[in-house]
Amino acid sequence: PAPEDVGDRFERTEDDKRTREAVADSFSDPADALSKLEGWKWRENAFRTFEIPAGNSPLASETTVINISIHRFGEEQGAKDALDYFAADVISTQGLEEFRIDRIGEQSRALRGAADGSNLVVLYVRNGNYLIRIGGYSLEGDPTDDLIALAQTIIAS
């Protein structure tokens, strides 16, 4: 997504790609994750982070950080399997809880909890052979609506 897709108060602070090994290293069991990524025919990843700069005086109720990570797999089944694996690892390592949202794309899961003194929401959205992870932080608010709107924008484009 472009900066205008997340809101005019946000600035892009990261724009990069991860290797298969770097993605695997983000899981609780990197060796297992690497094996699974290879089996699922993982092809590539790109990610971006957007933040409202502290100098813009964000409200405690606003979503202040949004990060998007898009994974492309060689086939749809790989993305399907990855969605559940990715979500399960985040639930077990970060203590997030699943909650219900209307489906976005062909498949979606929503997680929420506390992280580093903030409210964290993570959406996993699968469309074809793509798996999209969108995370958002708010000091006191709920980033859910902002993330859903962004996910719908990404899927529509």
XYZ file of N, CA, C and O in Angstrom, residues 25-120:
384
model
N 13.134 -17.187 10.659
C 13.728 -16.760 11.927
C 12.749 -15.990 12.809
O 12.988 -15.827 14.007
N 11.648 -15.509 12.253
C 10.669 -14.762 13.042
C 9.717 -15.685 13.808
O 8.911 -15.209 14.605
N 9.813 -16.982 13.589
C 8.933 -17.953 14.253
C 9.603 -18.554 15.482
O 10.816 -18.511 15.624
N 8.790 -19.140 16.339
C 9.303 -19.738 17.571
C 10.206 -20.938 17.291
O 11.096 -21.226 18.088
N 9.994 -21.636 16.183
C 10.849 -22.765 15.792
C 11.320 -22.516 14.353
O 10.695 -22.973 13.391
N 12.410 -21.767 14.197
C 12.863 -21.390 12.856
C 13.130 -22.568 11.922
O 12.815 -22.489 10.730
N 13.676 -23.660 12.438
C 13.964 -24.809 11.570
C 12.667 -25.413 11.028
O 12.574 -25.734 9.836
N 11.670 -25.549 11.889
C 10.373 -26.071 11.449
C 9.734 -25.111 10.450
O 9.198 -25.543 9.421
N 9.792 -23.825 10.748
C 9.196 -22.827 9.853
C 9.874 -22.855 8.488
O 9.188 -22.799 7.456
N 11.196 -22.960 8.464
C 11.913 -23.002 7.190
C 11.491 -24.216 6.370
O 11.226 -24.099 5.168
N 11.396 -25.349 7.008
C 10.959 -26.565 6.318
C 9.545 -26.400 5.753
O 9.273 -26.764 4.602
N 8.670 -25.825 6.553
C 7.295 -25.628 6.097
C 7.225 -24.616 4.948
O 6.512 -24.826 3.970
N 7.954 -23.520 5.058
C 7.964 -22.522 3.987
C 8.427 -23.147 2.673
O 7.855 -22.867 1.616
N 9.448 -23.978 2.737
C 9.917 -24.659 1.524
C 8.833 -25.580 0.977
O 8.579 -25.606 -0.229
N 8.176 -26.339 1.854
C 7.110 -27.241 1.427
C 5.905 -26.509 0.849
O 5.231 -27.026 -0.042
N 5.650 -25.330 1.360
C 4.526 -24.536 0.864
C 4.892 -23.720 -0.368
O 4.109 -22.918 -0.855
N 6.094 -23.886 -0.857
C 6.582 -23.179 -2.047
C 6.543 -21.655 -1.873
O 6.122 -20.908 -2.757
N 7.026 -21.216 -0.696
C 7.129 -19.787 -0.427
C 8.051 -19.165 -1.466
O 9.111 -19.702 -1.788
N 7.646 -18.033 -2.036
C 8.422 -17.402 -3.105
C 9.084 -16.088 -2.697
O 10.229 -15.835 -3.029
N 8.333 -15.219 -2.026
C 8.906 -13.912 -1.701
C 8.066 -13.197 -0.661
O 6.931 -13.580 -0.394
N 8.669 -12.144 -0.097
C 8.007 -11.313 0.903
C 8.427 -9.869 0.694
O 9.572 -9.583 0.359
N 7.473 -8.989 0.920
C 7.747 -7.551 0.957
C 6.984 -6.984 2.145
O 5.891 -7.465 2.472
N 7.565 -5.993 2.807
C 6.882 -5.407 3.954
C 7.086 -3.903 4.001
O 8.069 -3.372 3.471
N 6.110 -3.246 4.629
C 6.168 -1.800 4.843
C 5.626 -1.502 6.227
O 4.697 -2.149 6.692
N 6.191 -0.481 6.834
C 5.686 0.006 8.114
C 5.390 1.486 7.970
O 6.157 2.225 7.347
N 4.265 1.888 8.545
C 3.838 3.284 8.550
C 3.622 3.702 10.000
O 3.070 2.935 10.792
N 4.057 4.909 10.340
C 3.901 5.408 11.698
C 3.462 6.864 11.677
O 3.833 7.618 10.778
N 2.692 7.247 12.699
C 2.419 8.663 12.915
C 3.578 9.179 13.762
O 3.784 8.704 14.875
N 4.361 10.117 13.251
C 5.500 10.618 14.017
C 5.055 11.256 15.338
O 3.998 11.893 15.408
N 5.870 11.072 16.366
C 5.553 11.638 17.682
C 5.347 13.150 17.597
O 4.530 13.712 18.329
N 6.069 13.788 16.689
C 5.930 15.233 16.517
C 4.557 15.658 16.011
O 4.191 16.824 16.098
N 3.788 14.732 15.480
C 2.430 15.027 15.016
C 1.406 14.862 16.132
O 0.208 14.882 15.874
N 1.868 14.650 17.353
C 1.022 14.536 18.549
C -0.149 13.568 18.368
O -1.309 13.955 18.461
N 0.138 12.282 18.103
C -0.955 11.329 17.953
C -1.745 11.172 19.249
O -1.179 11.262 20.348
N -3.026 10.976 19.114
C -3.888 10.736 20.266
C -3.668 9.308 20.762
O -3.365 8.407 19.972
N -3.860 9.088 22.047
C -3.706 7.744 22.617
C -4.710 6.774 22.016
O -4.472 5.572 21.976
N -5.815 7.281 21.494
C -6.856 6.420 20.912
C -6.592 6.081 19.442
O -7.227 5.191 18.886
N -5.634 6.765 18.810
C -5.347 6.540 17.389
C -4.460 5.322 17.171
O -3.627 4.986 18.008
N -4.629 4.714 16.006
C -3.669 3.724 15.548
C -2.426 4.507 15.149
O -2.497 5.412 14.327
N -1.280 4.162 15.747
C -0.075 4.953 15.495
C 0.959 4.226 14.646
O 1.824 4.863 14.066
N 0.872 2.905 14.592
C 1.805 2.110 13.786
C 1.008 1.054 13.036
O 0.151 0.383 13.619
N 1.281 0.928 11.742
C 0.690 -0.129 10.921
C 1.815 -0.775 10.135
O 2.614 -0.087 9.492
N 1.892 -2.110 10.219
C 2.876 -2.796 9.388
C 2.174 -3.847 8.538
O 1.220 -4.480 8.972
N 2.634 -3.946 7.314
C 2.056 -4.845 6.315
C 3.165 -5.743 5.799
O 4.247 -5.266 5.463
N 2.887 -7.028 5.750
C 3.848 -7.993 5.234
C 3.091 -8.914 4.282
O 2.112 -9.537 4.668
N 3.543 -8.965 3.039
C 2.864 -9.762 2.021
C 3.783 -10.896 1.580
O 4.928 -10.659 1.193
N 3.253 -12.111 1.677
C 3.987 -13.315 1.284
C 3.342 -13.907 0.035
O 2.116 -14.037 -0.020
N 4.172 -14.269 -0.926
C 3.670 -14.941 -2.131
C 4.154 -16.387 -2.104
O 5.328 -16.661 -1.852
N 3.222 -17.292 -2.355
C 3.510 -18.723 -2.396
C 3.347 -19.225 -3.816
O 2.652 -18.608 -4.632
N 3.957 -20.361 -4.099
C 3.892 -20.942 -5.434
C 2.520 -21.470 -5.797
O 2.214 -21.614 -6.973
N 1.703 -21.746 -4.778
C 0.344 -22.209 -5.043
C -0.560 -21.843 -3.873
O -0.093 -21.560 -2.766
N -1.845 -21.854 -4.139
C -2.842 -21.433 -3.165
C -2.810 -22.270 -1.883
O -2.947 -21.732 -0.783
N -2.621 -23.575 -1.997
C -2.625 -24.429 -0.814
C -1.523 -24.038 0.164
O -1.714 -24.087 1.380
N -0.385 -23.626 -0.345
C 0.688 -23.173 0.526
C 0.279 -21.967 1.350
O 0.558 -21.884 2.549
N -0.401 -21.009 0.722
C -0.870 -19.820 1.434
C -1.935 -20.192 2.461
O -1.967 -19.645 3.567
N -2.806 -21.152 2.122
C -3.828 -21.615 3.075
C -3.186 -22.213 4.312
O -3.552 -21.897 5.445
N -2.228 -23.104 4.104
C -1.557 -23.750 5.228
C -0.762 -22.742 6.053
O -0.726 -22.819 7.283
N -0.129 -21.807 5.374
C 0.684 -20.806 6.064
C -0.172 -19.913 6.955
O 0.252 -19.556 8.062
N -1.361 -19.557 6.526
C -2.217 -18.678 7.313
C -2.426 -19.261 8.708
O -2.229 -18.583 9.718
N -2.804 -20.518 8.781
C -3.057 -21.126 10.085
C -1.773 -21.267 10.901
O -1.777 -21.048 12.108
N -0.685 -21.602 10.267
C 0.603 -21.753 10.960
C 1.066 -20.404 11.510
O 1.484 -20.304 12.664
N 1.010 -19.371 10.680
C 1.442 -18.038 11.103
C 0.608 -17.584 12.303
O 1.138 -17.103 13.298
N -0.722 -17.724 12.200
C -1.610 -17.277 13.279
C -1.356 -18.069 14.559
O -1.284 -17.484 15.648
N -1.204 -19.377 14.449
C -0.977 -20.213 15.636
C 0.318 -19.820 16.339
O 0.372 -19.788 17.579
N 1.358 -19.511 15.588
C 2.627 -19.131 16.202
C 2.503 -17.807 16.938
O 3.021 -17.659 18.051
N 1.799 -16.857 16.360
C 1.608 -15.554 17.015
C 0.762 -15.720 18.280
O 1.048 -15.100 19.313
N -0.250 -16.557 18.220
C -1.082 -16.801 19.401
C -0.230 -17.387 20.521
O -0.295 -16.941 21.668
N 0.591 -18.371 20.193
C 1.375 -19.040 21.242
C 2.537 -18.192 21.755
O 2.864 -18.242 22.934
N 3.173 -17.406 20.903
C 4.350 -16.649 21.344
C 4.018 -15.269 21.898
O 4.728 -14.762 22.759
N 2.937 -14.641 21.409
C 2.611 -13.286 21.848
C 1.370 -13.234 22.725
O 0.971 -12.163 23.183
N 0.727 -14.384 22.925
C -0.437 -14.428 23.798
C -1.661 -13.718 23.246
O -2.520 -13.286 24.008
N -1.743 -13.600 21.926
C -2.903 -12.945 21.337
C -4.092 -13.897 21.324
O -3.929 -15.114 21.368
N -5.274 -13.324 21.244
C -6.507 -14.104 21.184
C -7.198 -13.840 19.857
O -7.208 -12.711 19.366
N -7.827 -14.874 19.334
C -8.559 -14.723 18.083
C -9.924 -14.099 18.352
O -10.540 -14.350 19.385
N -10.375 -13.261 17.413
C -11.726 -12.703 17.490
C -12.312 -12.679 16.095
O -11.606 -12.806 15.103
N -13.616 -12.525 16.025
C -14.327 -12.650 14.762
C -14.426 -11.319 14.034
O -14.719 -10.286 14.638
N -14.171 -11.369 12.733
C -14.431 -10.255 11.821
C -15.105 -10.855 10.590
O -15.065 -12.070 10.375
N -15.744 -10.011 9.801
C -16.276 -10.477 8.518
C -15.094 -10.866 7.638
O -14.026 -10.238 7.692
N -15.305 -11.892 6.831
C -14.221 -12.379 5.980
C -13.736 -11.288 5.027
O -14.521 -10.535 4.460
N -12.432 -11.248 4.871
C -11.773 -10.360 3.912
C -10.998 -11.267 2.980
O -10.313 -12.190 3.432
N -11.066 -11.023 1.685
C -10.404 -11.901 0.733
C -11.064 -13.266 0.760
O -12.260 -13.396 1.034
N -10.272 -14.294 0.503
C -10.816 -15.644 0.487
C -10.811 -16.291 1.868
O -11.526 -17.256 2.110
N -10.005 -15.750 2.753
C -9.877 -16.317 4.088
C -9.224 -15.267 4.962
O -8.323 -14.548 4.517
N -9.669 -15.158 6.221
C -9.028 -14.196 7.123
C -9.163 -14.660 8.569
O -10.082 -15.390 8.917
N -8.213 -14.217 9.365
C -8.219 -14.452 10.810
C -7.781 -13.164 11.484
O -6.909 -12.451 10.974
N -8.362 -12.863 12.639
C -8.046 -11.647 13.383
C -7.610 -12.015 14.796
O -8.239 -12.852 15.445
N -6.543 -11.371 15.248
C -5.983 -11.621 16.576
C -5.796 -10.292 17.285
O -5.539 -9.270 16.653
N -5.887 -10.325 18.627
C -5.652 -9.092 19.379
C -5.096 -9.405 20.761
O -5.257 -10.506 21.281
N -4.461 -8.396 21.323
C -3.894 -8.522 22.660
C -3.054 -7.304 22.973
O -3.089 -6.304 22.256
N -2.289 -7.396 24.041
C -1.418 -6.297 24.459
C 0.016 -6.612 24.062
O 0.442 -7.760 24.127
N 0.731 -5.592 23.656
C 2.143 -5.748 23.284
C 2.880 -4.453 23.574
O 2.486 -3.397 23.077
N 3.906 -4.542 24.376
C 4.750 -3.377 24.672
C 3.929 -2.171 25.135
O 4.155 -1.044 24.698
N 2.943 -2.399 25.998
C 2.138 -1.310 26.533
C 1.122 -0.737 25.574
O 0.557 0.324 25.826
N 0.877 -1.420 24.451
C -0.080 -0.953 23.457
C -1.090 -2.055 23.158
O -0.862 -3.224 23.454
N -2.188 -1.662 22.543
C -3.142 -2.628 22.023
C -2.680 -3.033 20.633
O -2.413 -2.178 19.788
N -2.571 -4.328 20.409
C -2.099 -4.863 19.136
C -3.224 -5.658 18.484
O -3.885 -6.465 19.139
